[in-house]
Amino acid sequence: MTYGERLLLAMRRRSDALGQEIERKDVARVAGVSPQNIGMIITNAKGRDQNLRTKAHTAVAAYLKVNSDWLLTGEGQMESTATVNAPTELTPAAIELAVLFDMLPQADKISRAKAFNAASTAIMQVLQDAASKP
């Protein structure tokens, strides 16, 4: 399986988890490349396995919630095994997010999942934007 095939598989899997399609333009935005570049990687347009550069690759793997090594090489588990260094006390912002999340109806699991994923994606984008600034 090529890098492009793994990337497409990860995009489809993340789309299913979110309940909305992850498009090439979304991955391109995270990677800082053009949608055409993502398309060329997925379709293996140059006839050889291509992949993203390290920083872009790492950002895309995090965005798609897959194991970076799996995406790069195909080895290991597809699922990300990210570790979290959670603080022992919640910050006011974390408490506010938890309160807002708890306001969603418990019975509507799809809406809760969409809200959680949208908030996570927005926070990841802010972190990526901050990391790319000098």
CSV table of C-alpha atoms in Angstrom, one decimal:
chain,number,residue,atom,x,y,z
A,1,MET,CA,0.0,0.0,0.0
A,2,THR,CA,1.4,3.4,-1.0
A,3,TYR,CA,1.5,6.5,1.2
A,4,GLY,CA,-1.3,8.0,-0.9
A,5,GLU,CA,-3.5,4.9,-0.4
A,6,ARG,CA,-2.9,5.1,3.4
A,7,LEU,CA,-3.7,8.8,3.3
A,8,LEU,CA,-6.9,8.2,1.5
A,9,LEU,CA,-7.8,5.4,3.9
A,10,ALA,CA,-7.1,7.7,6.9
A,11,MET,CA,-9.2,10.5,5.3
A,12,ARG,CA,-12.2,8.1,4.8
A,13,ARG,CA,-11.9,6.7,8.3
A,14,ARG,CA,-11.8,10.1,9.8
A,15,SER,CA,-14.7,11.2,7.6
A,16,ASP,CA,-16.8,8.3,8.9
A,17,ALA,CA,-15.9,9.2,12.5
A,18,LEU,CA,-16.8,12.8,12.1
A,19,GLY,CA,-19.9,12.2,10.0
A,20,GLN,CA,-18.7,14.6,7.4
A,21,GLU,CA,-16.3,14.3,4.5
A,22,ILE,CA,-12.7,15.2,4.9
A,23,GLU,CA,-11.7,16.5,1.5
A,24,ARG,CA,-8.3,17.0,-0.2
A,25,LYS,CA,-8.6,20.7,0.5
A,26,ASP,CA,-8.9,20.1,4.2
A,27,VAL,CA,-5.8,17.9,4.3
A,28,ALA,CA,-4.0,20.4,2.1
A,29,ARG,CA,-4.8,23.3,4.5
A,30,VAL,CA,-3.4,21.3,7.4
A,31,ALA,CA,-0.3,20.3,5.4
A,32,GLY,CA,0.3,23.8,4.0
A,33,VAL,CA,0.3,22.5,0.4
A,34,SER,CA,-2.1,22.7,-2.5
A,35,PRO,CA,-5.1,20.3,-2.9
A,36,GLN,CA,-3.6,19.3,-6.3
A,37,ASN,CA,-0.5,18.2,-4.4
A,38,ILE,CA,-2.6,16.0,-2.1
A,39,GLY,CA,-4.4,14.7,-5.2
A,40,MET,CA,-1.1,13.8,-6.8
A,41,ILE,CA,0.0,11.9,-3.7
A,42,ILE,CA,-3.3,10.0,-3.4
A,43,THR,CA,-3.4,9.0,-7.1
A,44,ASN,CA,0.3,8.3,-7.3
A,45,ALA,CA,0.4,10.6,-10.3
A,46,LYS,CA,4.2,10.5,-10.7
A,47,GLY,CA,4.3,6.7,-10.8
A,48,ARG,CA,6.3,6.5,-7.6
A,49,ASP,CA,5.4,6.6,-3.9
A,50,GLN,CA,5.3,10.2,-2.7
A,51,ASN,CA,4.8,11.5,0.8
A,52,LEU,CA,4.5,14.8,2.6
A,53,ARG,CA,7.5,16.5,4.2
A,54,THR,CA,8.1,15.8,7.9
A,55,LYS,CA,6.3,18.8,9.5
A,56,ALA,CA,3.3,18.5,7.1
A,57,HIS,CA,3.2,14.8,7.5
A,58,THR,CA,3.1,15.0,11.3
A,59,ALA,CA,0.3,17.7,11.2
A,60,VAL,CA,-1.8,15.6,8.8
A,61,ALA,CA,-1.4,12.5,10.9
A,62,ALA,CA,-2.5,14.4,14.0
A,63,TYR,CA,-5.4,15.9,12.1
A,64,LEU,CA,-6.6,12.5,10.8
A,65,LYS,CA,-5.9,11.0,14.2
A,66,VAL,CA,-3.7,8.2,12.8
A,67,ASN,CA,-0.3,6.8,13.8
A,68,SER,CA,2.3,8.9,12.1
A,69,ASP,CA,4.6,5.9,11.5
A,70,TRP,CA,1.7,3.9,10.0
A,71,LEU,CA,0.9,6.7,7.6
A,72,LEU,CA,4.6,7.0,6.6
A,73,THR,CA,5.6,3.4,6.3
A,74,GLY,CA,2.5,1.2,6.7
A,75,GLU,CA,4.0,-0.4,9.8
A,76,GLY,CA,2.3,-0.6,13.1
A,77,GLN,CA,-1.3,0.2,14.1
A,78,MET,CA,-3.3,2.7,12.1
A,79,GLU,CA,-4.8,4.2,15.2
A,80,SER,CA,-2.9,7.0,16.9
A,81,THR,CA,-1.6,6.1,20.3
A,82,ALA,CA,-1.0,9.7,21.4
A,83,THR,CA,-0.3,10.3,25.0
A,84,VAL,CA,-1.8,13.2,26.9
A,85,ASN,CA,-0.1,15.2,29.6
A,86,ALA,CA,-3.2,16.4,31.2
A,87,PRO,CA,-2.9,18.9,34.1
A,88,THR,CA,-4.0,17.7,37.5
A,89,GLU,CA,-6.3,20.7,37.7
A,90,LEU,CA,-8.6,22.0,35.0
A,91,THR,CA,-8.1,25.5,33.6
A,92,PRO,CA,-11.0,27.8,33.5
A,93,ALA,CA,-11.1,27.4,29.7
A,94,ALA,CA,-11.3,23.6,30.1
A,95,ILE,CA,-14.1,23.9,32.6
A,96,GLU,CA,-16.0,26.2,30.3
A,97,LEU,CA,-15.7,23.7,27.4
A,98,ALA,CA,-16.8,20.8,29.6
A,99,VAL,CA,-19.8,22.8,30.8
A,100,LEU,CA,-20.8,23.6,27.2
A,101,PHE,CA,-20.3,20.0,26.1
A,102,ASP,CA,-22.5,18.8,29.0
A,103,MET,CA,-25.2,21.1,27.8
A,104,LEU,CA,-25.7,19.0,24.7
A,105,PRO,CA,-28.4,16.3,25.1
A,106,GLN,CA,-27.0,13.0,26.3
A,107,ALA,CA,-29.3,11.1,24.0
A,108,ASP,CA,-28.1,12.8,20.9
A,109,LYS,CA,-24.7,10.9,20.6
A,110,ILE,CA,-24.2,12.0,16.9
A,111,SER,CA,-24.5,15.7,17.8
A,112,ARG,CA,-22.2,15.3,20.8
A,113,ALA,CA,-19.6,13.5,18.6
A,114,LYS,CA,-19.8,16.2,16.0
A,115,ALA,CA,-19.5,19.0,18.6
A,116,PHE,CA,-16.5,17.3,20.2
A,117,ASN,CA,-14.8,16.7,16.9
A,118,ALA,CA,-15.5,20.3,15.7
A,119,ALA,CA,-14.0,21.7,18.9
A,120,SER,CA,-11.0,19.4,18.7
A,121,THR,CA,-10.4,20.4,15.1
A,122,ALA,CA,-10.7,24.1,15.8
A,123,ILE,CA,-8.2,23.8,18.7
A,124,MET,CA,-5.8,21.8,16.6
A,125,GLN,CA,-5.9,24.5,13.9
A,126,VAL,CA,-5.2,27.2,16.4
A,127,LEU,CA,-2.2,25.2,17.7
A,128,GLN,CA,-0.9,24.6,14.2
A,129,ASP,CA,-1.3,28.3,13.3
A,130,ALA,CA,0.6,29.3,16.4
A,131,ALA,CA,3.4,26.8,15.7
A,132,SER,CA,3.8,28.1,12.2
A,133,LYS,CA,4.3,31.7,13.3
A,134,PRO,CA,7.9,32.9,13.8
